[in-house]
Amino acid sequence: MRESILRKLQEISGSKYVLTAPEDLVCYGYDAQHVEHCPEAIVRAGSAEEVCAILHLANEEGLHVTPRGAGTGLSGGSVPAAGGLVLDLGRMNRIIEIDQSNLLATVEPGVITADLASAVEAVGLMYPPDPGSIKVSTLGGNVAENAGGLRAIKYGVTADYIKVIEGATPTGEFFKAGAVTMKSVAGYDLVHLLCGSEGTLAVFTKLTFKLLPLPKARRSMVGLFSQLTQAAETVSAIISAGIMPATLEIMDNVTIRTVEEFKKIGLPIDAGAMLLLEVDGASAQVAEEADKAASIMTSHNASEVQVASTHAERDRVWEARRSALAALARVRPTAILEDATVPRSQLADMVSEINRIADKYSLTIGTFGHAGDGNLHPTILTDQRDKEEMARVEKAIEEIFNAALQLGGTVSGEHGIGFAKSRYLAREVGPGTLGMMRTIKSALDPKGILNPGKIFTDQTT
Amino acid sequence: MLNELDRLTFNCIKCGYCKAACPVYKEIGEEAASPRGRVRLIRGVYGGDVSLSQRYRKLIELCISCRACTAECPSGVSPNQAVLNARHHLAIECGIPLIKRLIFRRAMTARRMFPASAKLLGFLQRAIILQSRYSPARLILPILGLPFDKAIPYFQLKTFRDRMPEVIPTTNRKYRVAYFVGCGADLIYPEIGEAVVNLLTHFGVEVVIPREQMCCGTPVFTSGDFEGAKYLARQNLKVLSNLDVDAIITACGSCGTTIKHEWHDLLGIEVPSELTSKVYDITEFLTDCLAVLLSAHTPKAKTITYHDPCHLVRGMGVRNQPRKLLSSLADTRYVELVGADTCCGGGGAYSIYHPDMSRKIGERKADNILKTEADLVATGCPVCILQLREMFSIAGISRQVEHTAVVLNRALKEKSQK
């Protein structure tokens, strides 16, 4: 990067916050997806003014800018695919206000999701989105990727809670989109355009979220099945019976065994699959729904149903689920997590397809995910040094996405397109929709400086 | 060596869970100062896209070895061990700084010279009156790169082991154990050693304090000097293997972890499993082997809390035992500390090499302790005691910080006097 640009960046944010050492560059070249690209510099912005000034400068100089939170994304969204500048927002990490009378929380983008969740819980409120990476990921990143999580089936995803976004456009203009009121139809719904835009349309500097009252009661349970498909079928049965769990997750045998090996919490390593379910709400309703869900599991061939009776037991259930991805990574050196999502009613078919594909290409695939909302994470356990196997992996991924699309699903339930899945996007949305997306992108970012190489295939540099 | 680095780091899937646990990253916020960043850098050295630069060395040295990242990593990577190996690699490729080499290879490995130099230091400390926070002699500290108000531990003029016989018998002997004293209790806080011996003998345990024991090697290998640490490990191993004892007791999580695990896992020394299975922290031995519950009154404290030393809780896996013992004290309320097992910033000699970082981490800990409103905080590591006392002294707050064994021993004495 040119010396003159670096000097200007140092003037904007202070030289302490502009990093150019090779040791720093390699550490900002990755997220939790496995492909890396190094930036030429990192700037750690401290305010909205700085963010605007940086984007302004980038437009003048034709400099590529990739915004970044904690770098926990799974589609390469914060990887600087075209080099340039990484704009780290981790320093902007203040919880600005928790407004109990309007059930709102206003934060800077670098706040860790779990920190907001526990701050609002302390005053009897709930921030429902609950991504697996909650302890590390930032709210700015959650909004950029429209993060889902374990409670999406009942409570929805990040987009269902974001009310106001302040930030900078790709050309460096300050904007404020949305309203704190319950209703607002003042112009285009920019908040929901920006939420999930994967850092290609704006950089966020302040976010206001809707909160809910904390449910009075919760109950968690685990159902064990000998077959994965039996567990998948049970999901539909539970929902059809009118029960709306807060969380309904599935883990296959490969996942159960690996998590057990890591956590040693007494998971049944012989079970073909597990359903992990939690209901919440008013005490009486929770008790009724829990009993009903348990009896549906039993009548659908669950060999055993265990209901957590203490907090510690409940935590253990969810700890098991949260560790699934990374525990799978113990099996082989490379774990490739996919994000295929189908309508809930097609879940059993999708699970069978994944099993068929794993057999066809002789691959180990651990499947877990948000069964309740049809969002599966088939995780391929491989070794990227093995060229021959990686070729089979590529084919398997292709078939998994095709299967998801054929079943009326989507290529990404919650991780975004990034660069990892850009070539499958056109297949899902078709040329008309893709054209509309491109028009929006080029209107807002005429020079294409913000997070290039993401979502669209032909924009890698 | 490089192969080892690769093996240790290859399974990292960069999920970033380790970042949430790292006290150093929390303060700096730069990815390269996080465990995930360090693992990437170490992989980079292996892959050839990172060189052994000053910046690399600094980032690798910045790790405080609290192991929180390793405990958090679901993929089975040990960023902590990778860092120690990377330091060893750096020591081989770039050498060990002269001062450390002198301390590790000359002073610490000579059996009599180490206590002798500590005693000399103790004498000098008293002669130049370093104890006053405002002593002009403290002007030497900034020259050494330390803050003016840095707490300097007082080295004893007579070490704990000098004061004690080699064998301390007991009546109604149930067990015979060896006490591995460790440098902290021997040279700085002899009251810990006295408490350990009193507690054990009181409950019918004969204590042997092997004369020839040396430093366990923690400060040596954490600096990358595996060769120096191996020498110490072998000497100690010789001493410990020849004893006819039921257990080896430590009162310092680092000593315990090092004997139990690191001599074998990190330094690759053959340590008989009969020996490692005999290593107990004092609180672990009191609870698990002697089933001690002190319904004794402890003087000077109404409310007690407990801080987990990193190497005691994550290295030795001792978590419940000290809590159980402290909760059993009569007329004393035990309160749990928020974030009890996060590092206090002491980290052995870390506070000397990274005084600012050490202090920032320590201040967070001190704040959490103050929130409990406990008037005494117990812990199981001499360095944590030193660090916490310094944090409170800087803040001008009076709080007792004691080793768990010292608290228990005091309660016991009180009881027997009644």
GROMACS .gro file of C-alpha atoms in nm, chain A residues 90-396:
model
  307
   90GLY     CA    1  -1.348  -0.443   1.729
   91ARG     CA    2  -1.254  -0.125   1.915
   92MET     CA    3  -1.606   0.011   1.880
   93ASN     CA    4  -1.744  -0.211   2.153
   94ARG     CA    5  -1.963  -0.005   2.384
   95ILE     CA    6  -2.314  -0.099   2.485
   96ILE     CA    7  -2.463   0.250   2.453
   97GLU     CA    8  -2.808   0.205   2.602
   98ILE     CA    9  -3.052  -0.057   2.724
   99ASP     CA   10  -3.396   0.103   2.705
  100GLN     CA   11  -3.621  -0.105   2.928
  101SER     CA   12  -3.939   0.087   2.859
  102ASN     CA   13  -3.917   0.048   2.482
  103LEU     CA   14  -3.740  -0.290   2.490
  104LEU     CA   15  -3.446  -0.166   2.284
  105ALA     CA   16  -3.069  -0.194   2.304
  106THR     CA   17  -2.827   0.033   2.120
  107VAL     CA   18  -2.470  -0.081   2.069
  108GLU     CA   19  -2.157  -0.022   1.870
  109PRO     CA   20  -2.082  -0.290   1.610
  110GLY     CA   21  -1.785  -0.444   1.793
  111VAL     CA   22  -1.987  -0.557   2.097
  112ILE     CA   23  -1.957  -0.934   2.149
  113THR     CA   24  -2.301  -1.091   2.107
  114ALA     CA   25  -2.285  -1.279   2.440
  115ASP     CA   26  -2.198  -0.956   2.623
  116LEU     CA   27  -2.521  -0.794   2.501
  117ALA     CA   28  -2.718  -1.110   2.574
  118SER     CA   29  -2.600  -1.122   2.935
  119ALA     CA   30  -2.633  -0.746   2.988
  120VAL     CA   31  -3.000  -0.752   2.887
  121GLU     CA   32  -3.063  -1.074   3.076
  122ALA     CA   33  -2.941  -0.900   3.391
  123VAL     CA   34  -3.244  -0.668   3.364
  124GLY     CA   35  -3.491  -0.944   3.280
  125LEU     CA   36  -3.483  -0.910   2.902
  126MET     CA   37  -3.373  -1.132   2.617
  127TYR     CA   38  -3.179  -1.074   2.295
  128PRO     CA   39  -3.308  -1.381   2.110
  129PRO     CA   40  -3.063  -1.437   1.821
  130ASP     CA   41  -2.823  -1.699   1.947
  131PRO     CA   42  -2.553  -1.786   1.693
  132GLY     CA   43  -2.325  -2.079   1.772
  133SER     CA   44  -2.033  -1.838   1.794
  134ILE     CA   45  -2.214  -1.613   2.043
  135LYS     CA   46  -1.919  -1.592   2.285
  136VAL     CA   47  -1.687  -1.448   2.018
  137SER     CA   48  -1.883  -1.303   1.728
  138THR     CA   49  -1.972  -0.934   1.718
  139LEU     CA   50  -2.315  -0.780   1.663
  140GLY     CA   51  -2.191  -0.588   1.359
  141GLY     CA   52  -2.089  -0.916   1.202
  142ASN     CA   53  -2.419  -1.076   1.305
  143VAL     CA   54  -2.612  -0.802   1.124
  144ALA     CA   55  -2.385  -0.810   0.820
  145GLU     CA   56  -2.436  -1.186   0.784
  146ASN     CA   57  -2.791  -1.191   0.920
  147ALA     CA   58  -2.679  -1.452   1.169
  148GLY     CA   59  -2.925  -1.721   1.267
  149GLY     CA   60  -2.866  -1.955   1.555
  150LEU     CA   61  -3.023  -2.203   1.786
  151ARG     CA   62  -3.343  -2.017   1.865
  152ALA     CA   63  -3.439  -1.925   1.508
  153ILE     CA   64  -3.729  -2.170   1.490
  154LYS     CA   65  -3.937  -1.974   1.740
  155TYR     CA   66  -3.769  -1.635   1.759
  156GLY     CA   67  -3.631  -1.581   1.410
  157VAL     CA   68  -3.291  -1.446   1.309
  158THR     CA   69  -3.094  -1.122   1.347
  159ALA     CA   70  -3.307  -0.950   1.081
  160ASP     CA   71  -3.611  -0.995   1.304
  161TYR     CA   72  -3.450  -0.784   1.580
  162ILE     CA   73  -3.251  -0.512   1.406
  163LYS     CA   74  -3.440  -0.181   1.414
  164VAL     CA   75  -3.192   0.094   1.332
  165ILE     CA   76  -2.859   0.090   1.153
  166GLU     CA   77  -2.622   0.384   1.149
  167GLY     CA   78  -2.309   0.371   0.943
  168ALA     CA   79  -2.117   0.478   0.637
  169THR     CA   80  -2.205   0.412   0.275
  170PRO     CA   81  -1.930   0.277   0.049
  171THR     CA   82  -1.863   0.635  -0.062
  172GLY     CA   83  -1.814   0.752   0.296
  173GLU     CA   84  -2.150   0.922   0.358
  174PHE     CA   85  -2.302   0.889   0.703
  175PHE     CA   86  -2.653   0.737   0.708
  176LYS     CA   87  -2.917   0.634   0.956
  177ALA     CA   88  -3.173   0.377   0.846
  178GLY     CA   89  -3.481   0.246   1.025
  179ALA     CA   90  -3.676   0.369   1.325
  180VAL     CA   91  -3.709   0.275   1.689
  181THR     CA   92  -4.089   0.273   1.668
  182MET     CA   93  -4.284  -0.053   1.645
  183LYS     CA   94  -4.407   0.047   1.301
  184SER     CA   95  -4.243   0.250   1.027
  185VAL     CA   96  -4.298   0.261   0.654
  186ALA     CA   97  -4.098   0.574   0.582
  187GLY     CA   98  -3.937   0.490   0.252
  188TYR     CA   99  -3.748   0.180   0.146
  189ASP     CA  100  -3.674  -0.076   0.415
  190LEU     CA  101  -3.299  -0.020   0.406
  191VAL     CA  102  -3.245  -0.193   0.740
  192HIS     CA  103  -3.348  -0.524   0.590
  193LEU     CA  104  -3.150  -0.462   0.276
  194LEU     CA  105  -2.836  -0.397   0.479
  195CYS     CA  106  -2.894  -0.684   0.721
  196GLY     CA  107  -2.734  -0.978   0.544
  197SER     CA  108  -2.554  -0.763   0.287
  198GLU     CA  109  -2.226  -0.922   0.397
  199GLY     CA  110  -2.032  -0.598   0.423
  200THR     CA  111  -2.081  -0.515   0.056
  201LEU     CA  112  -2.324  -0.223   0.092
  202ALA     CA  113  -2.224  -0.036   0.407
  203VAL     CA  114  -2.013  -0.036   0.721
  204PHE     CA  115  -2.215  -0.022   1.043
  205THR     CA  116  -2.122   0.209   1.327
  206LYS     CA  117  -2.425   0.191   1.557
  207LEU     CA  118  -2.705  -0.064   1.588
  208THR     CA  119  -3.037  -0.066   1.771
  209PHE     CA  120  -3.204  -0.399   1.842
  210LYS     CA  121  -3.546  -0.500   1.962
  211LEU     CA  122  -3.554  -0.706   2.284
  212LEU     CA  123  -3.810  -0.939   2.437
  213PRO     CA  124  -3.905  -1.011   2.797
  214LEU     CA  125  -3.712  -1.308   2.930
  215PRO     CA  126  -3.933  -1.621   2.928
  216LYS     CA  127  -4.039  -1.726   3.278
  217ALA     CA  128  -3.958  -2.094   3.233
  218ARG     CA  129  -3.753  -2.322   3.013
  219ARG     CA  130  -3.723  -2.696   2.978
  220SER     CA  131  -3.471  -2.890   2.773
  221MET     CA  132  -3.473  -3.252   2.666
  222VAL     CA  133  -3.280  -3.497   2.457
  223GLY     CA  134  -3.433  -3.775   2.248
  224LEU     CA  135  -3.223  -4.065   2.124
  225PHE     CA  136  -3.293  -4.242   1.797
  226SER     CA  137  -3.130  -4.536   1.625
  227GLN     CA  138  -3.175  -4.380   1.279
  228LEU     CA  139  -3.103  -4.024   1.167
  229THR     CA  140  -3.410  -4.025   0.944
  230GLN     CA  141  -3.634  -4.123   1.236
  231ALA     CA  142  -3.511  -3.819   1.425
  232ALA     CA  143  -3.569  -3.599   1.119
  233GLU     CA  144  -3.926  -3.728   1.081
  234THR     CA  145  -3.995  -3.661   1.447
  235VAL     CA  146  -3.915  -3.293   1.391
  236SER     CA  147  -4.212  -3.254   1.153
  237ALA     CA  148  -4.435  -3.447   1.392
  238ILE     CA  149  -4.352  -3.214   1.682
  239ILE     CA  150  -4.421  -2.900   1.480
  240SER     CA  151  -4.741  -3.043   1.329
  241ALA     CA  152  -4.867  -3.110   1.681
  242GLY     CA  153  -4.870  -2.734   1.740
  243ILE     CA  154  -4.562  -2.717   1.959
  244MET     CA  155  -4.323  -2.434   1.883
  245PRO     CA  156  -3.993  -2.514   2.055
  246ALA     CA  157  -3.745  -2.232   2.122
  247THR     CA  158  -3.478  -2.466   1.993
  248LEU     CA  159  -3.489  -2.796   1.809
  249GLU     CA  160  -3.152  -2.930   1.705
  250ILE     CA  161  -3.027  -3.250   1.552
  251MET     CA  162  -2.693  -3.431   1.580
  252ASP     CA  163  -2.595  -3.745   1.392
  253ASN     CA  164  -2.385  -4.031   1.524
  254VAL     CA  165  -2.055  -3.895   1.390
  255THR     CA  166  -2.119  -3.567   1.569
  256ILE     CA  167  -2.236  -3.731   1.893
  257ARG     CA  168  -1.925  -3.945   1.910
  258THR     CA  169  -1.684  -3.659   1.847
  259VAL     CA  170  -1.850  -3.421   2.090
  260GLU     CA  171  -1.849  -3.692   2.356
  261GLU     CA  172  -1.482  -3.757   2.300
  262PHE     CA  173  -1.412  -3.389   2.356
  263LYS     CA  174  -1.656  -3.297   2.631
  264LYS     CA  175  -1.698  -3.629   2.819
  265ILE     CA  176  -2.049  -3.541   2.927
  266GLY     CA  177  -2.200  -3.886   2.891
  267LEU     CA  178  -2.357  -3.862   2.546
  268PRO     CA  179  -2.481  -4.195   2.407
  269ILE     CA  180  -2.215  -4.278   2.149
  270ASP     CA  181  -2.421  -4.567   2.009
  271ALA     CA  182  -2.724  -4.355   1.920
  272GLY     CA  183  -2.782  -4.298   1.549
  273ALA     CA  184  -2.908  -3.947   1.615
  274MET     CA  185  -3.015  -3.710   1.886
  275LEU     CA  186  -3.280  -3.443   1.896
  276LEU     CA  187  -3.213  -3.161   2.139
  277LEU     CA  188  -3.522  -2.962   2.225
  278GLU     CA  189  -3.606  -2.668   2.446
  279VAL     CA  190  -3.944  -2.513   2.511
  280ASP     CA  191  -3.984  -2.182   2.690
  281GLY     CA  192  -4.261  -1.948   2.800
  282ALA     CA  193  -4.503  -1.943   3.094
  283SER     CA  194  -4.445  -2.226   3.344
  284ALA     CA  195  -4.770  -2.415   3.288
  285GLN     CA  196  -4.741  -2.397   2.910
  286VAL     CA  197  -4.377  -2.511   2.925
  287ALA     CA  198  -4.466  -2.814   3.133
  288GLU     CA  199  -4.748  -2.910   2.898
  289GLU     CA  200  -4.544  -2.864   2.580
  290ALA     CA  201  -4.246  -3.050   2.724
  291ASP     CA  202  -4.461  -3.350   2.816
  292LYS     CA  203  -4.624  -3.350   2.477
  293ALA     CA  204  -4.291  -3.324   2.291
  294ALA     CA  205  -4.148  -3.608   2.499
  295SER     CA  206  -4.442  -3.835   2.421
  296ILE     CA  207  -4.418  -3.755   2.048
  297MET     CA  208  -4.050  -3.849   2.054
  298THR     CA  209  -4.135  -4.177   2.226
  299SER     CA  210  -4.413  -4.259   1.983
  300HIS     CA  211  -4.173  -4.189   1.695
  301ASN     CA  212  -3.928  -4.460   1.799
  302ALA     CA  213  -3.706  -4.263   2.035
  303SER     CA  214  -3.526  -4.528   2.238
  304GLU     CA  215  -3.489  -4.286   2.526
  305VAL     CA  216  -3.600  -3.935   2.622
  306GLN     CA  217  -3.406  -3.749   2.892
  307VAL     CA  218  -3.552  -3.429   3.035
  308ALA     CA  219  -3.303  -3.193   3.200
  309SER     CA  220  -3.416  -3.122   3.554
  310THR     CA  221  -3.143  -2.884   3.670
  311HIS     CA  222  -2.965  -2.582   3.526
  312ALA     CA  223  -2.644  -2.780   3.508
  313GLU     CA  224  -2.812  -3.054   3.305
  314ARG     CA  225  -2.964  -2.798   3.073
  315ASP     CA  226  -2.628  -2.630   3.022
  316ARG     CA  227  -2.475  -2.966   2.942
  317VAL     CA  228  -2.728  -3.031   2.669
  318TRP     CA  229  -2.652  -2.703   2.497
  319GLU     CA  230  -2.281  -2.721   2.558
  320ALA     CA  231  -2.290  -3.044   2.359
  321ARG     CA  232  -2.458  -2.877   2.067
  322ARG     CA  233  -2.238  -2.567   2.074
  323SER     CA  234  -1.920  -2.768   2.054
  324ALA     CA  235  -2.037  -2.972   1.757
  325LEU     CA  236  -1.853  -2.792   1.478
  326ALA     CA  237  -1.519  -2.751   1.639
  327ALA     CA  238  -1.528  -3.097   1.796
  328LEU     CA  239  -1.577  -3.245   1.451
  329ALA     CA  240  -1.257  -3.069   1.353
  330ARG     CA  241  -1.068  -3.309   1.580
  331VAL     CA  242  -1.138  -3.601   1.352
  332ARG     CA  243  -0.949  -3.480   1.047
  333PRO     CA  244  -0.728  -3.176   0.983
  334THR     CA  245  -0.981  -2.993   0.764
  335ALA     CA  246  -1.349  -2.951   0.850
  336ILE     CA  247  -1.567  -2.795   0.581
  337LEU     CA  248  -1.899  -2.686   0.723
  338GLU     CA  249  -2.187  -2.641   0.483
  339ASP     CA  250  -2.509  -2.459   0.536
  340ALA     CA  251  -2.775  -2.636   0.326
  341THR     CA  252  -3.127  -2.546   0.425
  342VAL     CA  253  -3.457  -2.698   0.319
  343PRO     CA  254  -3.822  -2.648   0.408
  344ARG     CA  255  -3.881  -2.825   0.737
  345SER     CA  256  -4.102  -3.090   0.581
  346GLN     CA  257  -3.814  -3.198   0.355
  347LEU     CA  258  -3.567  -3.248   0.638
  348ALA     CA  259  -3.577  -3.628   0.638
  349ASP     CA  260  -3.520  -3.637   0.260
  350MET     CA  261  -3.228  -3.397   0.289
  351VAL     CA  262  -3.069  -3.606   0.562
  352SER     CA  263  -3.100  -3.919   0.343
  353GLU     CA  264  -2.944  -3.730   0.051
  354ILE     CA  265  -2.646  -3.625   0.261
  355ASN     CA  266  -2.594  -3.985   0.374
  356ARG     CA  267  -2.616  -4.106   0.013
  357ILE     CA  268  -2.363  -3.842  -0.100
  358ALA     CA  269  -2.122  -3.929   0.182
  359ASP     CA  270  -2.133  -4.296   0.075
  360LYS     CA  271  -2.104  -4.215  -0.295
  361TYR     CA  272  -1.782  -4.016  -0.250
  362SER     CA  273  -1.649  -4.222   0.044
  363LEU     CA  274  -1.635  -3.920   0.271
  364THR     CA  275  -1.694  -3.874   0.643
  365ILE     CA  276  -1.970  -3.620   0.690
  366GLY     CA  277  -2.091  -3.522   1.034
  367THR     CA  278  -2.439  -3.374   1.018
  368PHE     CA  279  -2.587  -3.151   1.281
  369GLY     CA  280  -2.789  -2.836   1.273
  370HIS     CA  281  -3.105  -2.649   1.336
  371ALA     CA  282  -3.350  -2.924   1.249
  372GLY     CA  283  -3.642  -2.716   1.363
  373ASP     CA  284  -3.589  -2.463   1.088
  374GLY     CA  285  -3.460  -2.702   0.825
  375ASN     CA  286  -3.106  -2.563   0.845
  376LEU     CA  287  -2.849  -2.844   0.835
  377HIS     CA  288  -2.474  -2.823   0.872
  378PRO     CA  289  -2.329  -3.124   0.694
  379THR     CA  290  -1.962  -3.099   0.791
  380ILE     CA  291  -1.715  -3.276   0.567
  381LEU     CA  292  -1.414  -3.407   0.753
  382THR     CA  293  -1.115  -3.416   0.525
  383ASP     CA  294  -0.754  -3.308   0.479
  384GLN     CA  295  -0.685  -3.021   0.242
  385ARG     CA  296  -0.337  -3.160   0.172
  386ASP     CA  297  -0.497  -3.464   0.005
  387LYS     CA  298  -0.565  -3.342  -0.350
  388GLU     CA  299  -0.752  -3.651  -0.462
  389GLU     CA  300  -0.987  -3.644  -0.164
  390MET     CA  301  -1.043  -3.270  -0.199
  391ALA     CA  302  -1.163  -3.327  -0.555
  392ARG     CA  303  -1.424  -3.568  -0.420
  393VAL     CA  304  -1.515  -3.312  -0.153
  394GLU     CA  305  -1.583  -3.049  -0.421
  395LYS     CA  306  -1.814  -3.286  -0.605
  396ALA     CA  307  -1.995  -3.379  -0.286
   0.00000   0.00000   0.00000
